[in-house]
Coordinates of C-alpha atoms in Angstrom, one line a residue:
M51 CA -0.9 -6.0 65.1
A52 CA 0.1 -2.4 64.7
T53 CA -0.5 -0.8 61.3
E54 CA 2.0 1.3 59.4
L55 CA 0.1 4.5 59.9
G56 CA -0.7 3.9 63.6
P57 CA 1.1 5.7 66.3
T58 CA 4.7 4.6 66.9
P59 CA 6.0 3.9 70.4
V60 CA 7.3 6.9 72.3
K61 CA 11.0 6.6 72.6
A62 CA 12.8 8.5 75.4
P63 CA 16.2 10.0 74.7
A64 CA 19.2 8.1 76.1
S65 CA 20.3 11.3 78.0
G66 CA 16.8 11.7 79.5
G67 CA 14.5 14.6 78.8
T68 CA 11.3 14.9 76.9
P69 CA 10.3 11.8 74.8
V70 CA 10.3 12.2 71.0
H71 CA 7.1 11.4 69.1
H72 CA 7.9 10.2 65.5
A73 CA 5.5 11.0 62.7
P74 CA 3.6 8.1 61.3
K75 CA 5.2 6.4 58.3
G76 CA 3.7 7.4 54.9
V77 CA 2.7 10.9 55.8
G78 CA 5.8 12.4 54.2
E79 CA 5.4 10.4 51.1
D80 CA 1.8 11.4 50.7
N81 CA 2.7 15.1 51.1
K82 CA 5.4 14.7 48.5
I83 CA 3.0 13.1 46.0
L84 CA 0.4 15.9 46.6
S85 CA 3.1 18.5 46.1
Q86 CA 4.3 16.9 42.9
G87 CA 0.7 16.7 41.6
R88 CA 0.2 20.4 42.2
W89 CA 3.4 21.2 40.4
A90 CA 2.4 18.9 37.5
S91 CA -0.9 20.7 37.2
W92 CA 0.7 24.1 37.1
L93 CA 3.2 23.0 34.5
L94 CA 0.6 21.3 32.3
A95 CA -1.9 24.2 32.5
P96 CA -0.3 26.4 29.8
T97 CA -0.1 23.5 27.3
I98 CA -3.7 22.5 28.0
I99 CA -4.9 26.1 27.6
A100 CA -2.9 26.4 24.3
L101 CA -4.4 23.2 23.0
A102 CA -7.9 24.3 23.9
V103 CA -7.3 27.6 22.0
V104 CA -5.8 26.1 18.8
I105 CA -7.8 22.8 18.7
V106 CA -10.9 22.7 20.8
Y107 CA -12.2 26.2 20.0
P108 CA -11.8 25.9 16.2
I109 CA -13.6 22.5 16.2
I110 CA -16.5 23.9 18.3
S111 CA -16.7 27.0 16.1
A112 CA -16.7 25.0 12.9
I113 CA -19.5 22.8 14.2
V114 CA -21.6 25.8 15.2
M115 CA -21.0 27.4 11.8
S116 CA -22.0 24.2 10.0
F117 CA -25.6 24.6 11.2
Q118 CA -25.9 28.1 9.7
K119 CA -26.8 29.2 6.2
D120 CA -24.3 31.1 4.0
A121 CA -25.1 34.7 3.3
G122 CA -25.9 35.4 -0.3
L123 CA -28.7 35.9 -2.9
D124 CA -31.9 34.0 -2.3
P125 CA -32.6 32.1 -5.5
A126 CA -36.4 32.4 -5.0
T127 CA -36.6 36.2 -4.4
G128 CA -33.3 37.4 -5.8
L129 CA -32.7 39.4 -2.6
F130 CA -29.6 39.2 -0.4
T131 CA -30.1 37.2 2.8
A132 CA -27.9 37.2 5.9
G133 CA -28.2 33.5 6.4
G134 CA -29.8 32.1 9.5
S135 CA -30.3 28.6 10.9
A136 CA -29.9 25.8 8.4
G137 CA -30.3 22.8 10.7
L138 CA -28.8 19.7 9.1
Q139 CA -29.3 21.0 5.6
N140 CA -25.6 21.7 4.9
Y141 CA -24.7 18.1 5.9
V142 CA -27.6 16.7 3.8
N143 CA -26.5 18.8 0.8
W144 CA -23.0 17.4 0.9
I145 CA -23.9 13.8 1.5
A146 CA -26.8 13.7 -1.0
Q147 CA -24.8 16.1 -3.4
Q148 CA -27.7 18.6 -3.5
C149 CA -27.3 22.2 -4.7
A150 CA -29.6 25.2 -4.4
A151 CA -32.1 25.4 -7.3
P152 CA -32.7 28.8 -9.1
A153 CA -36.4 28.6 -8.3
G154 CA -35.8 27.6 -4.7
G155 CA -35.3 24.3 -3.0
T156 CA -32.5 21.9 -4.0
V157 CA -31.6 19.8 -7.0
A158 CA -28.9 17.3 -7.8
C159 CA -25.6 19.1 -8.2
P160 CA -24.4 19.3 -11.9
P161 CA -21.2 17.3 -12.7
G162 CA -18.1 19.4 -12.0
T163 CA -19.6 21.6 -9.3
L164 CA -18.2 21.5 -5.8
G165 CA -21.4 20.0 -4.4
G166 CA -21.2 17.1 -6.9
Q167 CA -17.6 16.2 -6.0
F168 CA -18.1 15.0 -2.4
W169 CA -18.2 11.2 -3.0
S170 CA -15.5 11.3 -5.8
A171 CA -13.3 13.4 -3.5
T172 CA -13.9 10.9 -0.7
A173 CA -13.0 8.0 -3.0
T174 CA -9.9 9.8 -4.2
T175 CA -8.8 10.5 -0.7
F176 CA -9.1 6.8 0.3
I177 CA -7.4 5.6 -2.9
F178 CA -4.4 7.8 -2.2
T179 CA -4.4 6.8 1.5
V180 CA -4.6 3.0 0.9
I181 CA -2.0 2.9 -1.9
T182 CA 0.5 5.3 -0.4
V183 CA 0.4 3.9 3.1
T184 CA 0.7 0.3 1.7
L185 CA 3.7 1.2 -0.5
E186 CA 5.3 3.3 2.3
T187 CA 4.9 0.5 4.9
V188 CA 6.5 -2.1 2.6
M189 CA 9.4 0.1 1.5
G190 CA 9.8 1.7 4.9
F191 CA 10.1 -1.8 6.5
W192 CA 12.7 -2.8 4.0
M193 CA 14.7 0.4 4.5
A194 CA 14.4 0.0 8.3
M195 CA 15.7 -3.6 8.1
I196 CA 18.7 -2.3 6.2
M197 CA 19.4 0.6 8.5
A198 CA 19.1 -1.7 11.6
R199 CA 22.1 -3.7 10.5
T200 CA 25.7 -2.9 11.5
F201 CA 27.9 -1.9 8.5
K202 CA 30.4 0.7 7.6
G203 CA 28.8 4.0 6.7
R204 CA 25.5 3.2 8.4
S205 CA 25.1 6.8 9.9
L206 CA 25.6 8.3 6.4
V207 CA 22.9 6.0 5.0
R208 CA 20.5 6.9 7.7
A209 CA 21.1 10.6 7.2
A210 CA 20.6 10.2 3.4
V211 CA 17.4 8.3 3.8
L212 CA 15.9 11.1 5.9
V213 CA 16.6 13.8 3.3
P214 CA 13.3 13.4 1.3
W215 CA 11.2 13.6 4.5
A216 CA 13.1 16.8 5.6
I217 CA 12.2 18.6 2.4
P218 CA 9.1 20.8 2.7
T219 CA 6.1 19.3 0.9
A220 CA 5.6 22.4 -1.4
V221 CA 9.2 22.1 -2.5
T222 CA 8.8 18.4 -3.1
A223 CA 5.7 19.0 -5.2
Q224 CA 7.5 21.6 -7.4
L225 CA 10.4 19.1 -7.8
W226 CA 8.1 16.3 -9.0
L227 CA 6.2 18.8 -11.2
F228 CA 9.4 19.3 -13.1
I229 CA 10.1 15.6 -13.2
F230 CA 6.6 14.8 -14.5
D231 CA 6.6 17.6 -17.1
F232 CA 6.0 16.4 -20.7
Q233 CA 9.7 17.2 -21.4
G234 CA 10.8 16.1 -18.0
I235 CA 13.1 13.4 -16.7
A236 CA 10.4 10.8 -16.2
N237 CA 9.4 10.7 -19.9
K238 CA 13.1 10.9 -20.9
I239 CA 14.0 7.9 -18.8
F240 CA 11.1 5.7 -19.9
N241 CA 11.2 7.1 -23.5
A242 CA 7.5 7.8 -23.2
S243 CA 5.1 10.7 -24.0
I244 CA 2.9 10.6 -21.0
L245 CA 0.8 13.6 -19.8
W246 CA 1.5 12.9 -16.2
T247 CA -0.7 15.7 -14.9
G248 CA -3.0 15.9 -17.8
S249 CA -5.1 12.7 -17.5
E250 CA -6.8 10.9 -14.6
W251 CA -4.7 7.8 -13.7
P252 CA -1.2 9.3 -14.7
A253 CA -2.1 12.3 -12.5
R254 CA -3.1 10.0 -9.6
W255 CA 0.1 7.9 -9.9
A256 CA 2.1 11.1 -10.0
V257 CA 0.7 12.1 -6.7
I258 CA 1.2 8.6 -5.3
I259 CA 4.8 8.4 -6.4
A260 CA 5.7 11.8 -5.1
D261 CA 4.0 11.2 -1.7
T262 CA 5.6 7.7 -1.4
W263 CA 9.1 9.2 -2.1
K264 CA 8.7 11.9 0.5
T265 CA 7.1 10.0 3.4
T266 CA 8.6 6.5 3.2
P267 CA 11.6 7.8 5.3
F268 CA 9.1 8.7 8.1
M269 CA 7.8 5.2 8.1
A270 CA 11.3 3.7 8.0
L271 CA 12.3 5.9 11.0
L272 CA 9.4 4.7 13.2
I273 CA 9.8 1.1 12.2
L274 CA 13.6 1.3 12.9
A275 CA 12.8 2.5 16.4
G276 CA 10.8 -0.7 16.9
L277 CA 13.5 -2.9 15.4
Q278 CA 16.2 -1.5 17.7
I279 CA 14.4 -2.6 20.9
I280 CA 14.5 -6.3 19.9
P281 CA 17.3 -8.0 21.8
A282 CA 20.0 -9.5 19.6
E283 CA 20.1 -12.6 21.9
V284 CA 16.6 -13.5 20.6
Y285 CA 17.9 -13.8 17.0
E286 CA 21.1 -15.7 18.2
A287 CA 18.9 -18.2 20.1
A288 CA 16.7 -18.7 17.0
K289 CA 19.8 -19.3 14.8
V290 CA 21.1 -21.9 17.3
D291 CA 17.7 -23.6 17.1
G292 CA 18.0 -23.8 13.3
A293 CA 15.4 -21.1 12.4
S294 CA 15.8 -19.8 8.8
A295 CA 15.9 -16.1 7.9
W296 CA 12.2 -16.2 6.9
Q297 CA 11.2 -18.0 10.1
R298 CA 13.1 -15.4 12.2
F299 CA 11.4 -12.6 10.3
R300 CA 7.9 -14.1 10.6
M301 CA 8.2 -15.5 14.2
I302 CA 10.4 -12.9 15.8
T303 CA 10.7 -9.6 13.9
L304 CA 7.0 -9.1 12.9
P305 CA 5.4 -9.9 16.3
L306 CA 7.9 -7.8 18.3
V307 CA 7.9 -4.8 15.9
K308 CA 4.1 -4.9 15.5
P309 CA 3.3 -2.2 18.1
A310 CA 5.7 0.3 16.5
L311 CA 4.5 -0.7 13.1
M312 CA 0.8 -0.1 13.9
V313 CA 1.6 3.3 15.4
A314 CA 3.5 4.2 12.3
I315 CA 0.6 3.1 10.0
L316 CA -1.8 5.0 12.2
F317 CA 0.1 8.3 12.0
R318 CA 0.7 8.0 8.3
T319 CA -2.9 7.1 7.6
L320 CA -4.2 10.1 9.5
D321 CA -1.7 12.3 7.6
A322 CA -2.7 10.9 4.2
L323 CA -6.4 11.4 4.9
R324 CA -5.6 15.1 5.2
M325 CA -3.6 15.3 2.0
F326 CA -3.8 18.8 0.4
D327 CA -0.6 20.5 -0.7
L328 CA 1.0 17.8 -2.8
P329 CA -1.9 17.1 -5.1
Y330 CA -3.0 20.8 -5.1
I331 CA 0.4 21.9 -6.4
L332 CA 0.9 19.0 -8.8
T333 CA -2.5 18.9 -10.4
G334 CA -4.6 21.7 -8.9
G335 CA -7.2 19.0 -8.0
A336 CA -7.9 18.3 -11.7
N337 CA -8.3 14.9 -13.3
N338 CA -10.0 13.3 -10.2
T339 CA -7.2 14.2 -7.8
T340 CA -9.4 16.4 -5.6
T341 CA -9.1 15.3 -2.0
L342 CA -11.5 16.2 0.8
S343 CA -9.1 18.9 2.0
I344 CA -8.8 20.5 -1.4
L345 CA -12.6 20.4 -1.6
V346 CA -12.9 22.2 1.7
I347 CA -10.5 24.9 0.7
N348 CA -12.3 25.4 -2.6
Q349 CA -15.7 25.7 -0.8
V350 CA -14.3 28.3 1.6
R351 CA -14.1 30.7 -1.3
Q352 CA -17.9 30.2 -1.9
G353 CA -19.3 29.9 1.6
F354 CA -17.8 29.5 5.0
N355 CA -20.7 27.7 6.6
A356 CA -21.0 25.0 3.9
A357 CA -17.2 24.6 4.1
A358 CA -17.5 24.2 7.9
A359 CA -20.0 21.4 7.4
L360 CA -17.7 19.7 5.0
S361 CA -14.7 20.1 7.3
T362 CA -16.8 18.6 10.2
I363 CA -17.7 15.6 8.0
T364 CA -14.0 15.2 7.1
F365 CA -13.1 15.5 10.8
F366 CA -15.5 12.7 11.7
I367 CA -14.2 10.5 8.9
I368 CA -10.6 10.9 10.2
F369 CA -11.8 10.4 13.8
L370 CA -13.6 7.2 12.9
V371 CA -10.5 5.8 11.2
A372 CA -8.3 6.8 14.2
F373 CA -10.9 5.2 16.6
I374 CA -10.7 1.9 14.6
F375 CA -6.9 1.9 14.8
V376 CA -6.7 2.8 18.5
R377 CA -9.4 0.2 19.3
F378 CA -7.4 -2.4 17.4
L379 CA -4.2 -1.5 19.2
G380 CA -5.9 -1.4 22.6
A381 CA -7.3 -4.8 22.1
N382 CA -3.9 -6.2 21.4
V383 CA -2.4 -4.6 24.5
V384 CA -5.2 -6.1 26.6
E385 CA -4.6 -9.6 25.2
Q386 CA -0.8 -9.3 25.7
S387 CA -1.3 -8.1 29.3
G388 CA -3.7 -11.0 30.0
A389 CA -1.3 -13.5 28.5
S390 CA 1.5 -12.1 30.6
A391 CA -0.6 -12.3 33.8
K392 CA -1.6 -15.9 33.0
G393 CA 2.1 -16.7 32.5
K394 CA 3.1 -15.3 35.8
K395 CA 0.4 -17.3 37.6

C-alpha cells in the first residue's frame, strides 16, 4: 500500500514530452504551517518583550531587594549603615511582626507600628475580599439575569448598569466620601448620626458598600456573557417537560454558566486582594481598614527593601489564591472532557 508522502506515479503529458513529477502530498501544508509559526513568533515577540520588561523584571528585582537590609542608622552603634545582605530576616520580621530594637536585635513591634500591622492587614484584606466578592456575585448574577431578558429599553438598561464600573476608582471614592460624611446623604436618608469613616466597622462597611457599588457591573457583564451562550431551546424543552423556574435555574442555568461565573469570581478576587485606592481615599487606612497594598505603600516611605519583602509576600498570597482557583477550574474541565469522551464511546 502506497503512503501519502510516498512518491506519486509519473504521469506523461497527453501531448507527449517530458513526464511531470508531482510533489508528495502534505509538503505544501507543512511549509505553510512552518511559515505561519515563524510569523506568529515575530508578531508575539514585541508583546512578550514588553511583558518581560513591565512584569518579570520588577518581580525579580523586588525579590532580590527583599533579601537586602535597608540603609539607615544602626540601633547598636548609632552609625549610618549602607545595608547589606539580610537573608530571610525581612520576611521573618513581617511574619513574626518583629521590629529592630534600640539596643540591637529585634523585639515585638509595638501596636500601631507598620511592622505590627501585617496580620491585621491580611485579615482586613481577606474580609474585604470575601464580603465584596460574595455580594458582587449575588447582585451581579441577578443583574445579568435581568439584562439577559428581551424587553423594551434593554440596551439603555445595560448602558446604565455599566456606568459605576466606568467611573475611575478615585472619583468613586470621593463620591462616597461625600455620601458618608457626617452631614452626608447616608445619614440623612437613615436619619442616623453614624461616623462612617470614624470607627472600625462603619468604616469597613463604607469601603464594602462603595466597592460593591462600583464593581458589581463588572461581575454582571462577565456573567451575562456566559448566560448568552445558553441556547434558548434548552429552556423551551425544560418548560415542555414541566420544569419550574427554580428547577430551570438550578439544573440548566447554574451548570451552564458555571465556567463564566468561576472566571468572573477569579478575576474579581484577585482584584479585591490588591485593593488600595478605595480604602486609602475613604479612610486613609485608619480604623482597621489598612489592606496589604496600603501597608506596602506606607512601608516604601520607610524602607524599600522591607517593602519589597512585604510586596513579595503579598504576591505569593495572591498567586496561591489564583493557583487554587485555576486548579479548581482545570479539574472541572478535565472531568467534563472525560464525560464527553465516555459519552461518545
